[in-house]
PDB file of C-alpha atoms in Angstrom:
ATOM      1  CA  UNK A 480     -50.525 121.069-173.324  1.00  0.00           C
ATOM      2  CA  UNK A 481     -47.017 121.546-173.905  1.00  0.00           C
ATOM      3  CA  UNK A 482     -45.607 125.109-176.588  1.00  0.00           C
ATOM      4  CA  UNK A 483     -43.949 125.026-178.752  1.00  0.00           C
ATOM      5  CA  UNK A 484     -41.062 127.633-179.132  1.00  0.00           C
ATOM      6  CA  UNK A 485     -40.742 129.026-182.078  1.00  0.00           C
ATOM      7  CA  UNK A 486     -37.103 128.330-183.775  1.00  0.00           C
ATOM      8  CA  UNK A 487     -35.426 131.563-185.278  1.00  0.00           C
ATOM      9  CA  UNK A 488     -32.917 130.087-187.757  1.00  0.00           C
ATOM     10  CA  UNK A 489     -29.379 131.504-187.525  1.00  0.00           C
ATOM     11  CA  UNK A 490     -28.599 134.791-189.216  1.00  0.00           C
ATOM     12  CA  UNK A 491     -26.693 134.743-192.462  1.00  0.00           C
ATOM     13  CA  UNK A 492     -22.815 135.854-191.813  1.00  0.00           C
ATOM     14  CA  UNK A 493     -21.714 138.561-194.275  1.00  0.00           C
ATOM     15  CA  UNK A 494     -18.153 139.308-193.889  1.00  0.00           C
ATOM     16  CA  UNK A 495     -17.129 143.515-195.484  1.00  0.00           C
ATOM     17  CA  UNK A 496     -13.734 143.853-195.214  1.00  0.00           C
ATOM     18  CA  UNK A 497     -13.076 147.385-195.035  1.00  0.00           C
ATOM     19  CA  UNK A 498     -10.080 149.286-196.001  1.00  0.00           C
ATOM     20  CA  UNK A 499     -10.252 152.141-193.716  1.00  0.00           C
ATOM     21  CA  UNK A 500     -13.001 153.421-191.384  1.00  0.00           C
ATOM     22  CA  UNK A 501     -14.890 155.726-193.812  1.00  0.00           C
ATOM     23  CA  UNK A 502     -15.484 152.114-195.575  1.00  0.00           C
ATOM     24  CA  UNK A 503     -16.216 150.838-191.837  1.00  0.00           C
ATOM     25  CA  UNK A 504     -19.046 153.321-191.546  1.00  0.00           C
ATOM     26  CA  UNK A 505     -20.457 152.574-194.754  1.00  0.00           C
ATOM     27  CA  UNK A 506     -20.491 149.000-193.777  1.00  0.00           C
ATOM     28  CA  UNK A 507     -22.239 149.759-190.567  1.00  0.00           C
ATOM     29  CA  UNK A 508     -24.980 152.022-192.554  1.00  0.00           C
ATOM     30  CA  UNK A 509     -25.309 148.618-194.834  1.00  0.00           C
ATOM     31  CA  UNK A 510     -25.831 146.659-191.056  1.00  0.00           C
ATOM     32  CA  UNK A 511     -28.137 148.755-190.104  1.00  0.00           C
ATOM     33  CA  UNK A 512     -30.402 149.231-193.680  1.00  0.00           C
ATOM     34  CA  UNK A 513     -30.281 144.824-193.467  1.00  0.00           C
ATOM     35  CA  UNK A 514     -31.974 145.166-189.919  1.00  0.00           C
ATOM     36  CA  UNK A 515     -34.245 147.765-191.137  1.00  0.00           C
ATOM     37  CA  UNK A 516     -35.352 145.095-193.598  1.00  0.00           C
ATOM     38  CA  UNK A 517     -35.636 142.575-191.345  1.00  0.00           C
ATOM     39  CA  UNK A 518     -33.231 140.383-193.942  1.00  0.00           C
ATOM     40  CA  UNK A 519     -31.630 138.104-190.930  1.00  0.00           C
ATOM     41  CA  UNK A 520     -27.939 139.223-191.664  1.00  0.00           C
ATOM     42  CA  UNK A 521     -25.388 139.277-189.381  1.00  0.00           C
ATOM     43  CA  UNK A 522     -22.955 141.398-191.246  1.00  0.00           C
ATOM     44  CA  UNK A 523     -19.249 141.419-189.965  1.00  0.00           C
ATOM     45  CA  UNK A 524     -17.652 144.587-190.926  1.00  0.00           C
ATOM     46  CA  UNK A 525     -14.023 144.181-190.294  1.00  0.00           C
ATOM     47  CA  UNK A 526     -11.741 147.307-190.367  1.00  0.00           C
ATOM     48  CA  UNK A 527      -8.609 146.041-192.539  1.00  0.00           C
ATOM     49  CA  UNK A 528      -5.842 148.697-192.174  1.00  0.00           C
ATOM     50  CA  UNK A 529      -6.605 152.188-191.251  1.00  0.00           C
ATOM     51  CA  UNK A 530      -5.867 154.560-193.998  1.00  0.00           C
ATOM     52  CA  UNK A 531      -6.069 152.273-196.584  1.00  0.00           C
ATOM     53  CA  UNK A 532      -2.920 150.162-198.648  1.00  0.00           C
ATOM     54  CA  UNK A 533      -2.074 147.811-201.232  1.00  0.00           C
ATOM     55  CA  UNK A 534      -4.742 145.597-202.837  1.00  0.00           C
ATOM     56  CA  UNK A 535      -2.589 142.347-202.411  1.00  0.00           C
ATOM     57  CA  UNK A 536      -2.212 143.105-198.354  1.00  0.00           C
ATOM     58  CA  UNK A 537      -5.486 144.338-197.951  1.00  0.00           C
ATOM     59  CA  UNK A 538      -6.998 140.945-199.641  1.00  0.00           C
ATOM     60  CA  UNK A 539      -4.620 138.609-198.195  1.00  0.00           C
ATOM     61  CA  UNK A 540      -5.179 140.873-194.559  1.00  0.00           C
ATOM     62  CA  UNK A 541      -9.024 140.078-195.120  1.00  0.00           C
ATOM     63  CA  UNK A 542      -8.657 136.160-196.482  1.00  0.00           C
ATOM     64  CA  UNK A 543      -6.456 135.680-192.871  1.00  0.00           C
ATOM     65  CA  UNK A 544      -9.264 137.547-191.110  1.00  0.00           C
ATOM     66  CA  UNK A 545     -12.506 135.899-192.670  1.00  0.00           C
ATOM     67  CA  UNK A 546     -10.903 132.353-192.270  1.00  0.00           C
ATOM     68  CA  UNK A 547      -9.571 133.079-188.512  1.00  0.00           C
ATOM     69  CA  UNK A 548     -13.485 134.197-188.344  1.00  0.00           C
ATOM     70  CA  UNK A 549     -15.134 131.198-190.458  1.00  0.00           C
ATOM     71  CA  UNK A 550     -13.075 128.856-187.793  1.00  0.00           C
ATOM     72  CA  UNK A 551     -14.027 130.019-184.954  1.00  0.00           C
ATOM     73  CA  UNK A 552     -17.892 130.966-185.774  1.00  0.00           C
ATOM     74  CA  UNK A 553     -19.019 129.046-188.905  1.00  0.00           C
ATOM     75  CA  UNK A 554     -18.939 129.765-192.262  1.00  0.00           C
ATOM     76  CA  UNK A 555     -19.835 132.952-194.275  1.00  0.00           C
ATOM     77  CA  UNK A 556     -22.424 133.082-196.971  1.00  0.00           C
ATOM     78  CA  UNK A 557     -20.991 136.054-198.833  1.00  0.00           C
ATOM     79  CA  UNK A 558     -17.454 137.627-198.277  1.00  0.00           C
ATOM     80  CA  UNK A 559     -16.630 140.934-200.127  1.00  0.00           C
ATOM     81  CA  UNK A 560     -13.811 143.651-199.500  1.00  0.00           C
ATOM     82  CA  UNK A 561     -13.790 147.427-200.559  1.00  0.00           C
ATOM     83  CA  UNK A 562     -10.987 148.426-202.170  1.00  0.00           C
ATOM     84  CA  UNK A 563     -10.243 151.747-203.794  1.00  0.00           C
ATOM     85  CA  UNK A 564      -9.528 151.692-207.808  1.00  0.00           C
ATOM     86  CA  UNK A 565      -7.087 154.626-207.918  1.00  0.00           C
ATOM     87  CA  UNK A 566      -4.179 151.854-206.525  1.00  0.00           C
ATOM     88  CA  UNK A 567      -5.255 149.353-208.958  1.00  0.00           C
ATOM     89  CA  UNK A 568      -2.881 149.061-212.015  1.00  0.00           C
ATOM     90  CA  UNK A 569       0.147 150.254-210.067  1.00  0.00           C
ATOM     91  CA  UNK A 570       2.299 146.556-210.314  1.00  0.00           C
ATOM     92  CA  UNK A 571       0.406 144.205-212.231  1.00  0.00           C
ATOM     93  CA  UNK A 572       2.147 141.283-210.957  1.00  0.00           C
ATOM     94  CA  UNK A 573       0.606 141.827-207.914  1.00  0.00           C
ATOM     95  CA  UNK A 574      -2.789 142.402-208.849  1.00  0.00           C
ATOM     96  CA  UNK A 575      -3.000 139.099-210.883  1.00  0.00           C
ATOM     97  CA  UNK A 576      -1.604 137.623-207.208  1.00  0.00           C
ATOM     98  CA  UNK A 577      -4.793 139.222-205.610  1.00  0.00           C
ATOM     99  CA  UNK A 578      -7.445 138.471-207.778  1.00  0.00           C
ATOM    100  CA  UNK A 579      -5.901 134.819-207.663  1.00  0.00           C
ATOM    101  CA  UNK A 580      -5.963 134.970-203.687  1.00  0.00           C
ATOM    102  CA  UNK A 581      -9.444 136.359-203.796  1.00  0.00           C
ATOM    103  CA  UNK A 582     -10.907 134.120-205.549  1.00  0.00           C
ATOM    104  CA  UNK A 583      -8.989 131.312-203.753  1.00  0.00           C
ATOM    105  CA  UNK A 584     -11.221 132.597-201.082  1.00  0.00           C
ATOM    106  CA  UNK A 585     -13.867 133.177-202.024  1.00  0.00           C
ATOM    107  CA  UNK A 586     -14.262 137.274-201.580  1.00  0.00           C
ATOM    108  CA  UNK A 587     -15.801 139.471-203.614  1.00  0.00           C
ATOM    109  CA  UNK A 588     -13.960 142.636-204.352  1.00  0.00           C
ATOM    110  CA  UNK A 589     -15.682 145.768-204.696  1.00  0.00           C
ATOM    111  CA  UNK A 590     -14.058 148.177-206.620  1.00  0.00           C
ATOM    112  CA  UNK A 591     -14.525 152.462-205.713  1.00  0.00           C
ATOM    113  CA  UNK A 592     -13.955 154.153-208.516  1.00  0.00           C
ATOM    114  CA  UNK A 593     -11.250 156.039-207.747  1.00  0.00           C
ATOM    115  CA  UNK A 594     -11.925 156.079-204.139  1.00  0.00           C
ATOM    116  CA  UNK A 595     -14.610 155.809-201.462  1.00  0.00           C
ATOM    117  CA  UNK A 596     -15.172 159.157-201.743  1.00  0.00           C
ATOM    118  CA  UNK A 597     -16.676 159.088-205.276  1.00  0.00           C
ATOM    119  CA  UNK A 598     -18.786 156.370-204.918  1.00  0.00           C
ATOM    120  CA  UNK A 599     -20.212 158.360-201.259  1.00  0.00           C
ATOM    121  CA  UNK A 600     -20.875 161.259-203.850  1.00  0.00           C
ATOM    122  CA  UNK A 601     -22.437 159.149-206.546  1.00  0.00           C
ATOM    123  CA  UNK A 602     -25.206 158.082-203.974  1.00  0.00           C
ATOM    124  CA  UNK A 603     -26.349 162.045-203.968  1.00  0.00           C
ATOM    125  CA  UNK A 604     -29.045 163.757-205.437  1.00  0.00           C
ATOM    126  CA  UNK A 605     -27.992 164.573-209.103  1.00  0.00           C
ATOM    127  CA  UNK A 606     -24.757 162.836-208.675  1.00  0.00           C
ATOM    128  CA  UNK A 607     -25.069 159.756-209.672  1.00  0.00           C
ATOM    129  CA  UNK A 608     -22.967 159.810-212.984  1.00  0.00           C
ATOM    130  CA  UNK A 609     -20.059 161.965-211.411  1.00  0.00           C
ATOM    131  CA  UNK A 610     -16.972 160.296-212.130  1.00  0.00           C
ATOM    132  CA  UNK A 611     -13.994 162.563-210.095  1.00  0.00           C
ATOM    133  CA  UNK A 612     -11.124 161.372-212.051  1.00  0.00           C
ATOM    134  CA  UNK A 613      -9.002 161.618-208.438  1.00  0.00           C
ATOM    135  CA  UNK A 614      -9.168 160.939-204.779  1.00  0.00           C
ATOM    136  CA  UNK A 615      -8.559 164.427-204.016  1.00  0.00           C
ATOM    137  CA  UNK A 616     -10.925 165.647-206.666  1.00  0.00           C
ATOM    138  CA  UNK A 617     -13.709 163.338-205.428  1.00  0.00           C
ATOM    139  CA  UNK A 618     -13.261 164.084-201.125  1.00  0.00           C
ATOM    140  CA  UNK A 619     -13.432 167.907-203.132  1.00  0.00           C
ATOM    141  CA  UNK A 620     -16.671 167.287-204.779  1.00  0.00           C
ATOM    142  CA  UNK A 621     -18.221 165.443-202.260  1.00  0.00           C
ATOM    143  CA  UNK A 622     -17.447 168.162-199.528  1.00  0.00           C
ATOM    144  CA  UNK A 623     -18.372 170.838-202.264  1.00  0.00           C
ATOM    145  CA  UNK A 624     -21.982 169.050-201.846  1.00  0.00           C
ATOM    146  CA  UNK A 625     -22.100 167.611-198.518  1.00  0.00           C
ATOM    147  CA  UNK A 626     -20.572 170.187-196.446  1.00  0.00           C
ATOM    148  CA  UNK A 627     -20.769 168.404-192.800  1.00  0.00           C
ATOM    149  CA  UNK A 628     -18.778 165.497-194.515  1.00  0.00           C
ATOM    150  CA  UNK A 629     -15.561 164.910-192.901  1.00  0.00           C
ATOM    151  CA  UNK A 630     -13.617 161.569-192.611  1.00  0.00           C
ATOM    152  CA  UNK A 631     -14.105 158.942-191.215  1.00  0.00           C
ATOM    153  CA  UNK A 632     -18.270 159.354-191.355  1.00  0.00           C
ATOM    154  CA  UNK A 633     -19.844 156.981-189.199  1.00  0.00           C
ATOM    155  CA  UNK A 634     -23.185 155.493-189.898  1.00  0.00           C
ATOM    156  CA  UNK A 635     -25.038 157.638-187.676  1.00  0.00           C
ATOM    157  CA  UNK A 636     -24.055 160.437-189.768  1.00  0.00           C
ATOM    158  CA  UNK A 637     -24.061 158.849-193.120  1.00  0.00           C
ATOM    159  CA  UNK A 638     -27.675 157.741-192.377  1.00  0.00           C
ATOM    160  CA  UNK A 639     -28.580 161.301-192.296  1.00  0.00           C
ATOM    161  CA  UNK A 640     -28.259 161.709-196.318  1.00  0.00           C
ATOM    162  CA  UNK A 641     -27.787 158.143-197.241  1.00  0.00           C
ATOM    163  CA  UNK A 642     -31.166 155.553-196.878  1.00  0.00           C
ATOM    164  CA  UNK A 643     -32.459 152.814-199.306  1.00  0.00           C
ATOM    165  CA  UNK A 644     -32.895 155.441-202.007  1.00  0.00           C
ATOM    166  CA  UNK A 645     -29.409 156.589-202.258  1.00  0.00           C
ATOM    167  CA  UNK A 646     -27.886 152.964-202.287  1.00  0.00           C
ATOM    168  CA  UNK A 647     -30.291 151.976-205.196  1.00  0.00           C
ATOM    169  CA  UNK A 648     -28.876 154.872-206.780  1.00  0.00           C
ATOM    170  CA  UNK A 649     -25.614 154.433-206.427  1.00  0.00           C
ATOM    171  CA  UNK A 650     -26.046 150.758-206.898  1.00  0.00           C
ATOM    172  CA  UNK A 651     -27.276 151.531-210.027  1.00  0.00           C
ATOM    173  CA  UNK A 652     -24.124 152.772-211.513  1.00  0.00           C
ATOM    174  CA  UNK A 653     -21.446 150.659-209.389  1.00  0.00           C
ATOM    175  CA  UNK A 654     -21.463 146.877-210.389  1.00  0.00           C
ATOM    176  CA  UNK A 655     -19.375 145.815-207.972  1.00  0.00           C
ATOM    177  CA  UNK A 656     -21.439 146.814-205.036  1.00  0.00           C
ATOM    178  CA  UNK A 657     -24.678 146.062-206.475  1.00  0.00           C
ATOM    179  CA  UNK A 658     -24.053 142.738-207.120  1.00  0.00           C
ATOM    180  CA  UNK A 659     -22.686 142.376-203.083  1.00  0.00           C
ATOM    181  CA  UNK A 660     -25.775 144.063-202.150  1.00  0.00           C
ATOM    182  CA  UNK A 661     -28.099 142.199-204.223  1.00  0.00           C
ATOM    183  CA  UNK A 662     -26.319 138.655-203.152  1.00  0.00           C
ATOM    184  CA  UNK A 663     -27.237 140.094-199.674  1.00  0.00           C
ATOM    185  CA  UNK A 664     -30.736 140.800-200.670  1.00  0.00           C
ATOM    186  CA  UNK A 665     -30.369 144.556-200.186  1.00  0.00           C
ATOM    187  CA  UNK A 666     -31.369 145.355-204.028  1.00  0.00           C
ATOM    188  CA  UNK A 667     -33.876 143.550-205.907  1.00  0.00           C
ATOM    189  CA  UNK A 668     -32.248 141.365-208.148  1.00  0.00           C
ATOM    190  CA  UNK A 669     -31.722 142.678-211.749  1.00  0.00           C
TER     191      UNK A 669
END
């Protein structure tokens, strides 16, 4: 009698561009939570420019990146970038350019209000509806209640005071990355 072997179908390809590599860690944390869940994700988190930059470059930087990627390997089911708010705004010409490129491409674009920094802090106990109206007032705030925070955080350490329960939080409040985590099957759907 001849087995059988049982066929494990392909993980789903997730591509996070990240702007810098606190948004790197926060990706991996993400990785790790899908695995966790046993969702059968393969999630690509793909460090854009260190230390962050311009919307337009940092969306045409990740449509370059995800295609070179979706060439080579196969298409992506989902495709999202984090971007920081506080830049937004700055030359309107060139945001209407990126939100034209990214949805060109396909990629989702997940908005930190102003920074990555705030929406770390809104995934804390009793933070949730903090709204730092700065990047140096939220890294402030955040440090003021996570005092081994430094940056970049890698997922190891994030992991420590960030699980399932946080990112439901947080997700709660940030519409932008709930809907990316729900199309990944992270959050219940609404």
């Amino acid at each position: 009698m001849s087995r059988r072997r049982a066929t494990i179908p392909p993980r789903q390809r997730i591509f996070l561009g990240c702007e810098g590599e606190s948004e790197q860690g926060y990706g991996a944390l993400l990785s790790r939570l899908a695995e966790e869940m046993d969702l059968h994700l393969a999630l690509q988190v793909t460090l854009l420019r260190p230390g962050g930059g311009d919307p337009l470059d940092l969306v045409a930087l990740a449509a370059e990146l995800s295609g070179r990627a979706e060439r080579q390997r196969g298409g992506f089911r989902l495709k999202a970038v984090l971007l920081d708010g506080d830049k937004l705004g700055e030359s309107p010409d060139r945001d209407q350019r990126m939100y034209q490129l990214a949805g060109a491409n396909d990629l989702h674009l997940i908005w930190q209000e102003p920074c990555h920094e705030a929406m770390l802090l809104r995934h804390l106990p009793a933070c949730r509806d903090l709204r730092p109206p700065t990047s140096a007032a939220a890294l402030q705030e955040l440090t003021r209640r996570w005092a081994e925070y430094r940056k970049p955080m890698p997922a190891m350490r994030l992991a420590v005071r960030i699980g399932r329960p946080e990112i439901l939080q947080a997700s709660a409040v940030e519409a932008d990355l709930r809907e990316f985590l729900r199309r990944c099957g992270l959050v219940p759907p609404e």
